[in-house]
């Protein structure tokens, strides 16, 4: 309501707001990266002194992703991806690309990408790759499709685009996994966690931190709630209590988690809540894709695809910072 009441001010200073958001996130990423490089003991002293989030020293430093000093690691990752997409829009959109030097924008992009790599939020990383595919398609059709079509026909242009998408979706992630230790450790940890859950040995370890297993249990319990109240849901105010009862039916010590945005709306608000959210979001996408501003359409498509994937693995809108980012 506050945004709508001041819409004229937002439109007047929109590009300034966007740039402030991007630079603020970049500063936060820079601080995170510096802490990532420092020794554990020093980081713990700094974070205690500065009143940042608690820093826990453990043997597998990169197995659970880098330390996030300000907000939850997953929510921070979503904010970084949003900043990357906005910076790309900033670079390509003619209405904004004269406001800051290209070198400054490209440097910011590199720093933000480093941030999404070291934080290790797998859902955000994979969703980011999907969203970047929309940017690849947008750049290709804007700058390369016409000339390539003349030389090699539309089929040749399509083949080149497909190769580019495959490189981004498969080759680059594989190379990153092989060459970047933090990424390799993070995904090996996921494989190991699921392996221990499959063979039943996970209880021999500190399994409460196994985020992959926590997701499986979250989906299981949320779906059980939906089966009990599929039409009206259990209510937003009673959702936590019902989930707590579902978790307590098992002897495991996992904390209560919500790891699917669509299942959360369905379980808490019923079919109407889920349908309303999906309809509004799709209508928003329809309006954005239909705009005459080409790069705004690309930004919207990337944003939609990123969150569509993230919503399958997490419930960002369950938290204040996630809702504000979205």
mmCIF file of C-alpha atoms in Angstrom:
data_model
loop_
_atom_site.group_PDB
_atom_site.id
_atom_site.type_symbol
_atom_site.label_atom_id
_atom_site.label_comp_id
_atom_site.label_asym_id
_atom_site.label_seq_id
_atom_site.Cartn_x
_atom_site.Cartn_y
_atom_site.Cartn_z
ATOM 1 C CA UNK A 1 0.000 0.000 0.000
ATOM 2 C CA UNK A 2 2.873 2.372 0.803
ATOM 3 C CA UNK A 3 4.429 1.645 -2.593
ATOM 4 C CA UNK A 4 1.163 2.284 -4.434
ATOM 5 C CA UNK A 5 0.479 5.483 -2.509
ATOM 6 C CA UNK A 6 3.874 6.841 -3.578
ATOM 7 C CA UNK A 7 3.961 5.367 -7.067
ATOM 8 C CA UNK A 8 4.716 8.711 -8.717
ATOM 9 C CA UNK A 9 7.841 9.098 -6.558
ATOM 10 C CA UNK A 10 8.958 5.553 -7.332
ATOM 11 C CA UNK A 11 8.593 6.113 -11.086
ATOM 12 C CA UNK A 12 10.460 9.393 -10.826
ATOM 13 C CA UNK A 13 13.463 7.866 -9.041
ATOM 14 C CA UNK A 14 13.158 4.248 -10.130
ATOM 15 C CA UNK A 15 16.588 3.890 -11.773
ATOM 16 C CA UNK A 16 18.231 5.493 -8.763
ATOM 17 C CA UNK A 17 16.525 3.053 -6.411
ATOM 18 C CA UNK A 18 17.600 0.114 -8.566
ATOM 19 C CA UNK A 19 21.224 1.251 -8.613
ATOM 20 C CA UNK A 20 21.259 1.807 -4.847
ATOM 21 C CA UNK A 21 19.912 -1.716 -4.341
ATOM 22 C CA UNK A 22 22.574 -3.220 -6.614
ATOM 23 C CA UNK A 23 25.444 -1.315 -4.949
ATOM 24 C CA UNK A 24 24.196 -2.140 -1.443
ATOM 25 C CA UNK A 25 24.055 -5.854 -2.237
ATOM 26 C CA UNK A 26 27.521 -5.598 -3.816
ATOM 27 C CA UNK A 27 28.963 -4.101 -0.623
ATOM 28 C CA UNK A 28 27.393 -6.907 1.423
ATOM 29 C CA UNK A 29 28.865 -9.489 -0.974
ATOM 30 C CA UNK A 30 32.273 -7.820 -0.750
ATOM 31 C CA UNK A 31 32.257 -8.070 3.042
ATOM 32 C CA UNK A 32 31.075 -11.690 2.813
ATOM 33 C CA UNK A 33 33.910 -12.528 0.415
ATOM 34 C CA UNK A 34 36.529 -10.940 2.660
ATOM 35 C CA UNK A 35 35.272 -12.955 5.639
ATOM 36 C CA UNK A 36 35.301 -16.053 3.434
ATOM 37 C CA UNK A 37 39.065 -15.632 2.889
ATOM 38 C CA UNK A 38 40.018 -14.895 6.500
ATOM 39 C CA UNK A 39 40.945 -17.533 9.144
ATOM 40 C CA UNK A 40 38.040 -18.903 11.191
ATOM 41 C CA UNK A 41 39.271 -17.552 14.511
ATOM 42 C CA UNK A 42 39.605 -14.026 13.138
ATOM 43 C CA UNK A 43 36.173 -14.163 11.495
ATOM 44 C CA UNK A 44 34.616 -15.231 14.770
ATOM 45 C CA UNK A 45 36.205 -12.299 16.590
ATOM 46 C CA UNK A 46 35.068 -9.813 13.924
ATOM 47 C CA UNK A 47 31.491 -11.081 13.794
ATOM 48 C CA UNK A 48 31.182 -11.082 17.601
ATOM 49 C CA UNK A 49 32.554 -7.547 17.777
ATOM 50 C CA UNK A 50 30.319 -6.224 14.967
ATOM 51 C CA UNK A 51 27.139 -7.956 16.140
ATOM 52 C CA UNK A 52 26.732 -10.002 12.965
ATOM 53 C CA UNK A 53 25.078 -13.404 12.721
ATOM 54 C CA UNK A 54 26.726 -16.096 14.822
ATOM 55 C CA UNK A 55 29.740 -17.660 13.146
ATOM 56 C CA UNK A 56 30.090 -21.366 13.844
ATOM 57 C CA UNK A 57 33.481 -23.014 13.274
ATOM 58 C CA UNK A 58 33.238 -26.563 11.920
ATOM 59 C CA UNK A 59 35.551 -29.008 10.147
ATOM 60 C CA UNK A 60 33.829 -28.932 6.762
ATOM 61 C CA UNK A 61 34.004 -25.188 6.212
ATOM 62 C CA UNK A 62 32.505 -25.189 2.684
ATOM 63 C CA UNK A 63 30.231 -28.212 2.935
ATOM 64 C CA UNK A 64 27.244 -26.151 4.079
ATOM 65 C CA UNK A 65 28.031 -22.995 2.113
ATOM 66 C CA UNK A 66 29.852 -19.823 3.093
ATOM 67 C CA UNK A 67 28.984 -17.818 6.179
ATOM 68 C CA UNK A 68 26.422 -15.059 5.587
ATOM 69 C CA UNK A 69 27.089 -12.174 8.024
ATOM 70 C CA UNK A 70 23.834 -10.196 7.680
ATOM 71 C CA UNK A 71 20.821 -12.323 6.712
ATOM 72 C CA UNK A 72 19.970 -15.978 6.165
ATOM 73 C CA UNK A 73 22.244 -17.516 3.515
ATOM 74 C CA UNK A 74 19.391 -18.625 1.251
ATOM 75 C CA UNK A 75 17.619 -15.262 1.409
ATOM 76 C CA UNK A 76 20.928 -13.489 0.755
ATOM 77 C CA UNK A 77 21.436 -15.658 -2.333
ATOM 78 C CA UNK A 78 18.025 -14.701 -3.723
ATOM 79 C CA UNK A 79 18.846 -11.037 -3.173
ATOM 80 C CA UNK A 80 22.167 -11.457 -5.019
ATOM 81 C CA UNK A 81 20.503 -13.104 -8.018
ATOM 82 C CA UNK A 82 17.963 -10.277 -8.159
ATOM 83 C CA UNK A 83 20.840 -7.757 -8.119
ATOM 84 C CA UNK A 84 22.595 -9.625 -10.960
ATOM 85 C CA UNK A 85 19.464 -9.608 -13.112
ATOM 86 C CA UNK A 86 18.893 -5.910 -12.403
ATOM 87 C CA UNK A 87 22.504 -5.105 -13.292
ATOM 88 C CA UNK A 88 22.144 -6.979 -16.590
ATOM 89 C CA UNK A 89 18.987 -4.982 -17.251
ATOM 90 C CA UNK A 90 20.949 -1.874 -16.316
ATOM 91 C CA UNK A 91 23.635 -2.714 -18.879
ATOM 92 C CA UNK A 92 21.405 -3.631 -21.809
ATOM 93 C CA UNK A 93 18.475 -1.255 -21.400
ATOM 94 C CA UNK A 94 19.080 1.989 -23.298
ATOM 95 C CA UNK A 95 17.234 4.032 -20.693
ATOM 96 C CA UNK A 96 19.711 3.128 -17.962
ATOM 97 C CA UNK A 97 23.054 2.224 -19.513
ATOM 98 C CA UNK A 98 24.432 5.781 -19.544
ATOM 99 C CA UNK A 99 24.166 6.358 -15.808
ATOM 100 C CA UNK A 100 27.214 4.363 -14.698
ATOM 101 C CA UNK A 101 30.433 3.345 -16.534
ATOM 102 C CA UNK A 102 30.439 -0.128 -18.098
ATOM 103 C CA UNK A 103 33.603 -1.021 -16.198
ATOM 104 C CA UNK A 104 31.865 -0.280 -12.903
ATOM 105 C CA UNK A 105 28.830 -2.350 -13.852
ATOM 106 C CA UNK A 106 30.901 -5.291 -15.120
ATOM 107 C CA UNK A 107 33.009 -5.262 -11.950
ATOM 108 C CA UNK A 108 29.831 -5.347 -9.899
ATOM 109 C CA UNK A 109 28.551 -8.293 -11.931
ATOM 110 C CA UNK A 110 31.735 -10.274 -11.329
ATOM 111 C CA UNK A 111 31.583 -9.602 -7.585
ATOM 112 C CA UNK A 112 27.912 -10.615 -7.395
ATOM 113 C CA UNK A 113 28.555 -13.854 -9.302
ATOM 114 C CA UNK A 114 31.387 -14.651 -6.878
ATOM 115 C CA UNK A 115 28.894 -14.149 -4.070
ATOM 116 C CA UNK A 116 26.366 -16.620 -5.478
ATOM 117 C CA UNK A 117 29.193 -19.144 -5.980
ATOM 118 C CA UNK A 118 30.666 -19.048 -2.484
ATOM 119 C CA UNK A 119 27.360 -18.933 -0.588
ATOM 120 C CA UNK A 120 26.556 -22.365 -1.969
ATOM 121 C CA UNK A 121 22.756 -22.103 -1.989
ATOM 122 C CA UNK A 122 22.135 -24.852 -4.533
ATOM 123 C CA UNK A 123 18.561 -23.888 -5.357
ATOM 124 C CA UNK A 124 19.604 -20.286 -5.997
ATOM 125 C CA UNK A 125 22.582 -21.401 -8.092
ATOM 126 C CA UNK A 126 20.517 -23.721 -10.300
ATOM 127 C CA UNK A 127 17.679 -21.213 -10.584
ATOM 128 C CA UNK A 128 20.256 -18.575 -11.516
ATOM 129 C CA UNK A 129 21.481 -20.742 -14.406
ATOM 130 C CA UNK A 130 17.904 -21.125 -15.653
ATOM 131 C CA UNK A 131 17.314 -17.378 -15.418
ATOM 132 C CA UNK A 132 20.554 -16.614 -17.263
ATOM 133 C CA UNK A 133 19.261 -18.731 -20.142
ATOM 134 C CA UNK A 134 16.521 -16.135 -20.641
ATOM 135 C CA UNK A 135 19.201 -13.437 -20.881
ATOM 136 C CA UNK A 136 21.158 -15.531 -23.397
ATOM 137 C CA UNK A 137 18.042 -15.892 -25.536
ATOM 138 C CA UNK A 138 17.314 -12.163 -25.233
ATOM 139 C CA UNK A 139 20.828 -11.080 -26.212
ATOM 140 C CA UNK A 140 20.920 -13.582 -29.080
ATOM 141 C CA UNK A 141 17.653 -12.413 -30.645
ATOM 142 C CA UNK A 142 18.492 -8.756 -30.144
ATOM 143 C CA UNK A 143 22.032 -8.769 -31.523
ATOM 144 C CA UNK A 144 22.791 -11.970 -33.420
ATOM 145 C CA UNK A 145 19.697 -13.675 -34.782
ATOM 146 C CA UNK A 146 19.088 -11.491 -37.849
ATOM 147 C CA UNK A 147 22.647 -11.701 -39.239
ATOM 148 C CA UNK A 148 23.041 -15.418 -38.457
ATOM 149 C CA UNK A 149 19.673 -16.187 -40.057
ATOM 150 C CA UNK A 150 20.788 -14.517 -43.288
ATOM 151 C CA UNK A 151 23.991 -16.564 -43.465
ATOM 152 C CA UNK A 152 22.841 -19.971 -42.188
ATOM 153 C CA UNK A 153 19.021 -19.849 -42.280
ATOM 154 C CA UNK A 154 16.763 -19.931 -39.195
ATOM 155 C CA UNK A 155 17.710 -23.542 -38.454
ATOM 156 C CA UNK A 156 21.399 -22.573 -38.201
ATOM 157 C CA UNK A 157 20.551 -19.743 -35.804
ATOM 158 C CA UNK A 158 18.504 -22.128 -33.700
ATOM 159 C CA UNK A 159 21.387 -24.610 -33.532
ATOM 160 C CA UNK A 160 23.806 -21.893 -32.395
ATOM 161 C CA UNK A 161 21.355 -20.716 -29.723
ATOM 162 C CA UNK A 162 20.857 -24.299 -28.516
ATOM 163 C CA UNK A 163 24.623 -24.802 -28.248
ATOM 164 C CA UNK A 164 24.922 -21.610 -26.198
ATOM 165 C CA UNK A 165 22.163 -22.723 -23.826
ATOM 166 C CA UNK A 166 23.747 -26.166 -23.409
ATOM 167 C CA UNK A 167 27.126 -24.584 -22.629
ATOM 168 C CA UNK A 168 25.542 -22.392 -19.953
ATOM 169 C CA UNK A 169 23.360 -25.139 -18.481
ATOM 170 C CA UNK A 170 25.770 -28.099 -18.597
ATOM 171 C CA UNK A 171 29.354 -27.293 -19.558
ATOM 172 C CA UNK A 172 29.927 -24.231 -17.345
ATOM 173 C CA UNK A 173 28.402 -25.879 -14.212
ATOM 174 C CA UNK A 174 30.473 -29.024 -14.813
ATOM 175 C CA UNK A 175 33.652 -26.966 -15.203
ATOM 176 C CA UNK A 176 32.791 -24.981 -12.069
ATOM 177 C CA UNK A 177 32.251 -28.217 -10.140
ATOM 178 C CA UNK A 178 35.645 -29.538 -11.253
ATOM 179 C CA UNK A 179 37.629 -26.333 -10.771
ATOM 180 C CA UNK A 180 36.074 -24.546 -7.756
ATOM 181 C CA UNK A 181 36.630 -26.428 -4.460
ATOM 182 C CA UNK A 182 33.751 -24.768 -2.584
ATOM 183 C CA UNK A 183 31.228 -25.831 -5.253
ATOM 184 C CA UNK A 184 32.595 -29.367 -5.425
ATOM 185 C CA UNK A 185 32.508 -29.751 -1.647
ATOM 186 C CA UNK A 186 28.968 -28.361 -1.452
ATOM 187 C CA UNK A 187 27.478 -30.746 -4.025
ATOM 188 C CA UNK A 188 29.475 -33.730 -2.756
ATOM 189 C CA UNK A 189 27.960 -33.011 0.644
ATOM 190 C CA UNK A 190 24.467 -33.182 -0.856
ATOM 191 C CA UNK A 191 25.220 -36.534 -2.509
ATOM 192 C CA UNK A 192 26.645 -37.901 0.726
ATOM 193 C CA UNK A 193 23.654 -36.690 2.793
ATOM 194 C CA UNK A 194 21.148 -38.352 0.473
ATOM 195 C CA UNK A 195 23.250 -41.523 0.480
ATOM 196 C CA UNK A 196 23.211 -41.754 4.276
ATOM 197 C CA UNK A 197 19.437 -41.144 4.280
ATOM 198 C CA UNK A 198 18.904 -43.878 1.704
ATOM 199 C CA UNK A 199 20.903 -46.511 3.596
ATOM 200 C CA UNK A 200 19.625 -45.363 7.015
ATOM 201 C CA UNK A 201 23.020 -44.426 8.463
ATOM 202 C CA UNK A 202 22.303 -40.680 8.719
ATOM 203 C CA UNK A 203 21.433 -40.965 12.417
ATOM 204 C CA UNK A 204 25.096 -41.774 13.094
ATOM 205 C CA UNK A 205 25.947 -38.158 12.237
ATOM 206 C CA UNK A 206 24.746 -34.669 13.161
ATOM 207 C CA UNK A 207 21.921 -35.087 10.669
ATOM 208 C CA UNK A 208 19.899 -32.051 11.765
ATOM 209 C CA UNK A 209 22.128 -29.946 9.482
ATOM 210 C CA UNK A 210 21.502 -32.165 6.444
ATOM 211 C CA UNK A 211 19.512 -29.654 4.383
ATOM 212 C CA UNK A 212 18.810 -32.154 1.601
ATOM 213 C CA UNK A 213 17.180 -34.577 4.016
ATOM 214 C CA UNK A 214 15.325 -31.726 5.712
ATOM 215 C CA UNK A 215 13.696 -30.884 2.399
ATOM 216 C CA UNK A 216 12.490 -34.438 1.882
ATOM 217 C CA UNK A 217 10.871 -34.483 5.317
ATOM 218 C CA UNK A 218 9.379 -31.026 4.845
ATOM 219 C CA UNK A 219 7.700 -32.061 1.590
ATOM 220 C CA UNK A 220 6.467 -35.276 3.193
ATOM 221 C CA UNK A 221 4.851 -33.532 6.182
ATOM 222 C CA UNK A 222 3.424 -30.644 4.165
ATOM 223 C CA UNK A 223 1.803 -33.053 1.719
ATOM 224 C CA UNK A 224 0.304 -35.000 4.640
ATOM 225 C CA UNK A 225 -1.287 -31.763 5.897
ATOM 226 C CA UNK A 226 -2.665 -30.998 2.426
ATOM 227 C CA UNK A 227 -4.268 -34.436 2.249
ATOM 228 C CA UNK A 228 -6.084 -33.720 5.512
ATOM 229 C CA UNK A 229 -7.305 -30.218 4.508
ATOM 230 C CA UNK A 230 -7.007 -29.926 0.694
ATOM 231 C CA UNK A 231 -9.744 -27.317 0.144
ATOM 232 C CA UNK A 232 -9.488 -24.733 2.933
ATOM 233 C CA UNK A 233 -6.060 -25.514 4.389
ATOM 234 C CA UNK A 234 -5.279 -25.391 8.088
ATOM 235 C CA UNK A 235 -5.004 -21.583 8.262
ATOM 236 C CA UNK A 236 -1.988 -19.288 8.219
ATOM 237 C CA UNK A 237 -2.035 -18.903 11.991
ATOM 238 C CA UNK A 238 -2.278 -22.638 12.694
ATOM 239 C CA UNK A 239 0.202 -23.843 10.074
ATOM 240 C CA UNK A 240 3.202 -23.946 12.438
ATOM 241 C CA UNK A 241 1.281 -25.827 15.122
ATOM 242 C CA UNK A 242 0.074 -28.443 12.642
ATOM 243 C CA UNK A 243 3.557 -28.855 11.183
ATOM 244 C CA UNK A 244 4.983 -29.238 14.675
ATOM 245 C CA UNK A 245 2.554 -32.078 15.390
ATOM 246 C CA UNK A 246 3.480 -33.755 12.096
ATOM 247 C CA UNK A 247 7.202 -33.565 12.898
ATOM 248 C CA UNK A 248 6.684 -34.873 16.440
ATOM 249 C CA UNK A 249 5.090 -38.052 15.103
ATOM 250 C CA UNK A 250 8.606 -39.188 14.155
ATOM 251 C CA UNK A 251 11.502 -39.788 16.593
ATOM 252 C CA UNK A 252 13.875 -37.665 14.503
ATOM 253 C CA UNK A 253 15.189 -34.328 15.840
ATOM 254 C CA UNK A 254 14.852 -32.282 12.666
ATOM 255 C CA UNK A 255 13.774 -28.654 13.084
ATOM 256 C CA UNK A 256 10.485 -27.656 11.472
ATOM 257 C CA UNK A 257 11.058 -26.405 7.936
ATOM 258 C CA UNK A 258 8.958 -25.219 5.015
ATOM 259 C CA UNK A 259 10.638 -25.935 1.705
ATOM 260 C CA UNK A 260 8.068 -25.430 -1.051
ATOM 261 C CA UNK A 261 6.236 -22.161 -1.613
ATOM 262 C CA UNK A 262 3.316 -23.718 -3.499
ATOM 263 C CA UNK A 263 2.792 -26.490 -0.962
ATOM 264 C CA UNK A 264 2.942 -23.942 1.851
ATOM 265 C CA UNK A 265 0.158 -21.819 0.343
ATOM 266 C CA UNK A 266 -1.903 -24.915 -0.357
ATOM 267 C CA UNK A 267 -1.443 -26.359 3.150
ATOM 268 C CA UNK A 268 -2.063 -23.091 5.000
ATOM 269 C CA UNK A 269 -4.577 -21.288 2.783
ATOM 270 C CA UNK A 270 -6.100 -24.058 0.723
ATOM 271 C CA UNK A 271 -6.789 -24.246 -2.988
ATOM 272 C CA UNK A 272 -8.087 -20.665 -3.174
ATOM 273 C CA UNK A 273 -4.884 -19.203 -1.724
ATOM 274 C CA UNK A 274 -2.705 -21.271 -4.038
ATOM 275 C CA UNK A 275 -4.870 -20.419 -7.051
ATOM 276 C CA UNK A 276 -4.904 -16.698 -6.221
ATOM 277 C CA UNK A 277 -1.121 -16.565 -5.911
ATOM 278 C CA UNK A 278 -0.501 -18.467 -9.152
ATOM 279 C CA UNK A 279 -3.067 -16.382 -11.066
ATOM 280 C CA UNK A 280 -1.675 -13.026 -9.874
ATOM 281 C CA UNK A 281 1.895 -14.078 -10.610
ATOM 282 C CA UNK A 282 1.033 -15.341 -14.105
ATOM 283 C CA UNK A 283 -0.980 -12.190 -14.819
ATOM 284 C CA UNK A 284 2.019 -10.100 -13.755
ATOM 285 C CA UNK A 285 4.229 -12.105 -16.140
ATOM 286 C CA UNK A 286 1.697 -11.652 -18.960
ATOM 287 C CA UNK A 287 1.691 -7.880 -18.463
ATOM 288 C CA UNK A 288 5.502 -7.684 -18.307
ATOM 289 C CA UNK A 289 6.121 -9.910 -21.330
ATOM 290 C CA UNK A 290 3.571 -7.856 -23.261
ATOM 291 C CA UNK A 291 5.357 -4.563 -22.616
ATOM 292 C CA UNK A 292 7.047 -2.697 -25.461
ATOM 293 C CA UNK A 293 10.257 -2.507 -23.416
ATOM 294 C CA UNK A 294 12.255 -5.475 -24.675
ATOM 295 C CA UNK A 295 14.792 -5.732 -21.845
ATOM 296 C CA UNK A 296 12.109 -5.345 -19.200
ATOM 297 C CA UNK A 297 10.413 -8.405 -20.732
ATOM 298 C CA UNK A 298 13.685 -10.332 -20.564
ATOM 299 C CA UNK A 299 14.238 -9.253 -16.942
ATOM 300 C CA UNK A 300 10.704 -10.371 -16.054
ATOM 301 C CA UNK A 301 11.117 -13.747 -17.759
ATOM 302 C CA UNK A 302 14.411 -14.399 -15.970
ATOM 303 C CA UNK A 303 12.918 -13.335 -12.631
ATOM 304 C CA UNK A 304 9.898 -15.604 -13.154
ATOM 305 C CA UNK A 305 11.918 -18.676 -14.153
ATOM 306 C CA UNK A 306 14.349 -18.190 -11.264
ATOM 307 C CA UNK A 307 11.626 -17.972 -8.638
ATOM 308 C CA UNK A 308 9.583 -20.741 -10.231
ATOM 309 C CA UNK A 309 12.518 -23.073 -9.615
ATOM 310 C CA UNK A 310 13.331 -21.669 -6.166
ATOM 311 C CA UNK A 311 9.709 -22.027 -5.043
ATOM 312 C CA UNK A 312 9.958 -25.781 -5.648
ATOM 313 C CA UNK A 313 12.838 -26.106 -3.161
ATOM 314 C CA UNK A 314 12.151 -23.321 -0.674
ATOM 315 C CA UNK A 315 9.477 -20.942 0.644
ATOM 316 C CA UNK A 316 11.109 -17.474 0.502
ATOM 317 C CA UNK A 317 7.782 -15.680 0.996
ATOM 318 C CA UNK A 318 7.443 -17.350 4.380
ATOM 319 C CA UNK A 319 10.036 -14.850 5.685
ATOM 320 C CA UNK A 320 10.011 -11.065 5.755
ATOM 321 C CA UNK A 321 13.335 -10.613 3.950
ATOM 322 C CA UNK A 322 12.257 -13.078 1.240
ATOM 323 C CA UNK A 323 8.936 -11.304 0.729
ATOM 324 C CA UNK A 324 10.624 -7.883 0.468
ATOM 325 C CA UNK A 325 13.131 -9.210 -2.060
ATOM 326 C CA UNK A 326 10.391 -10.780 -4.155
#
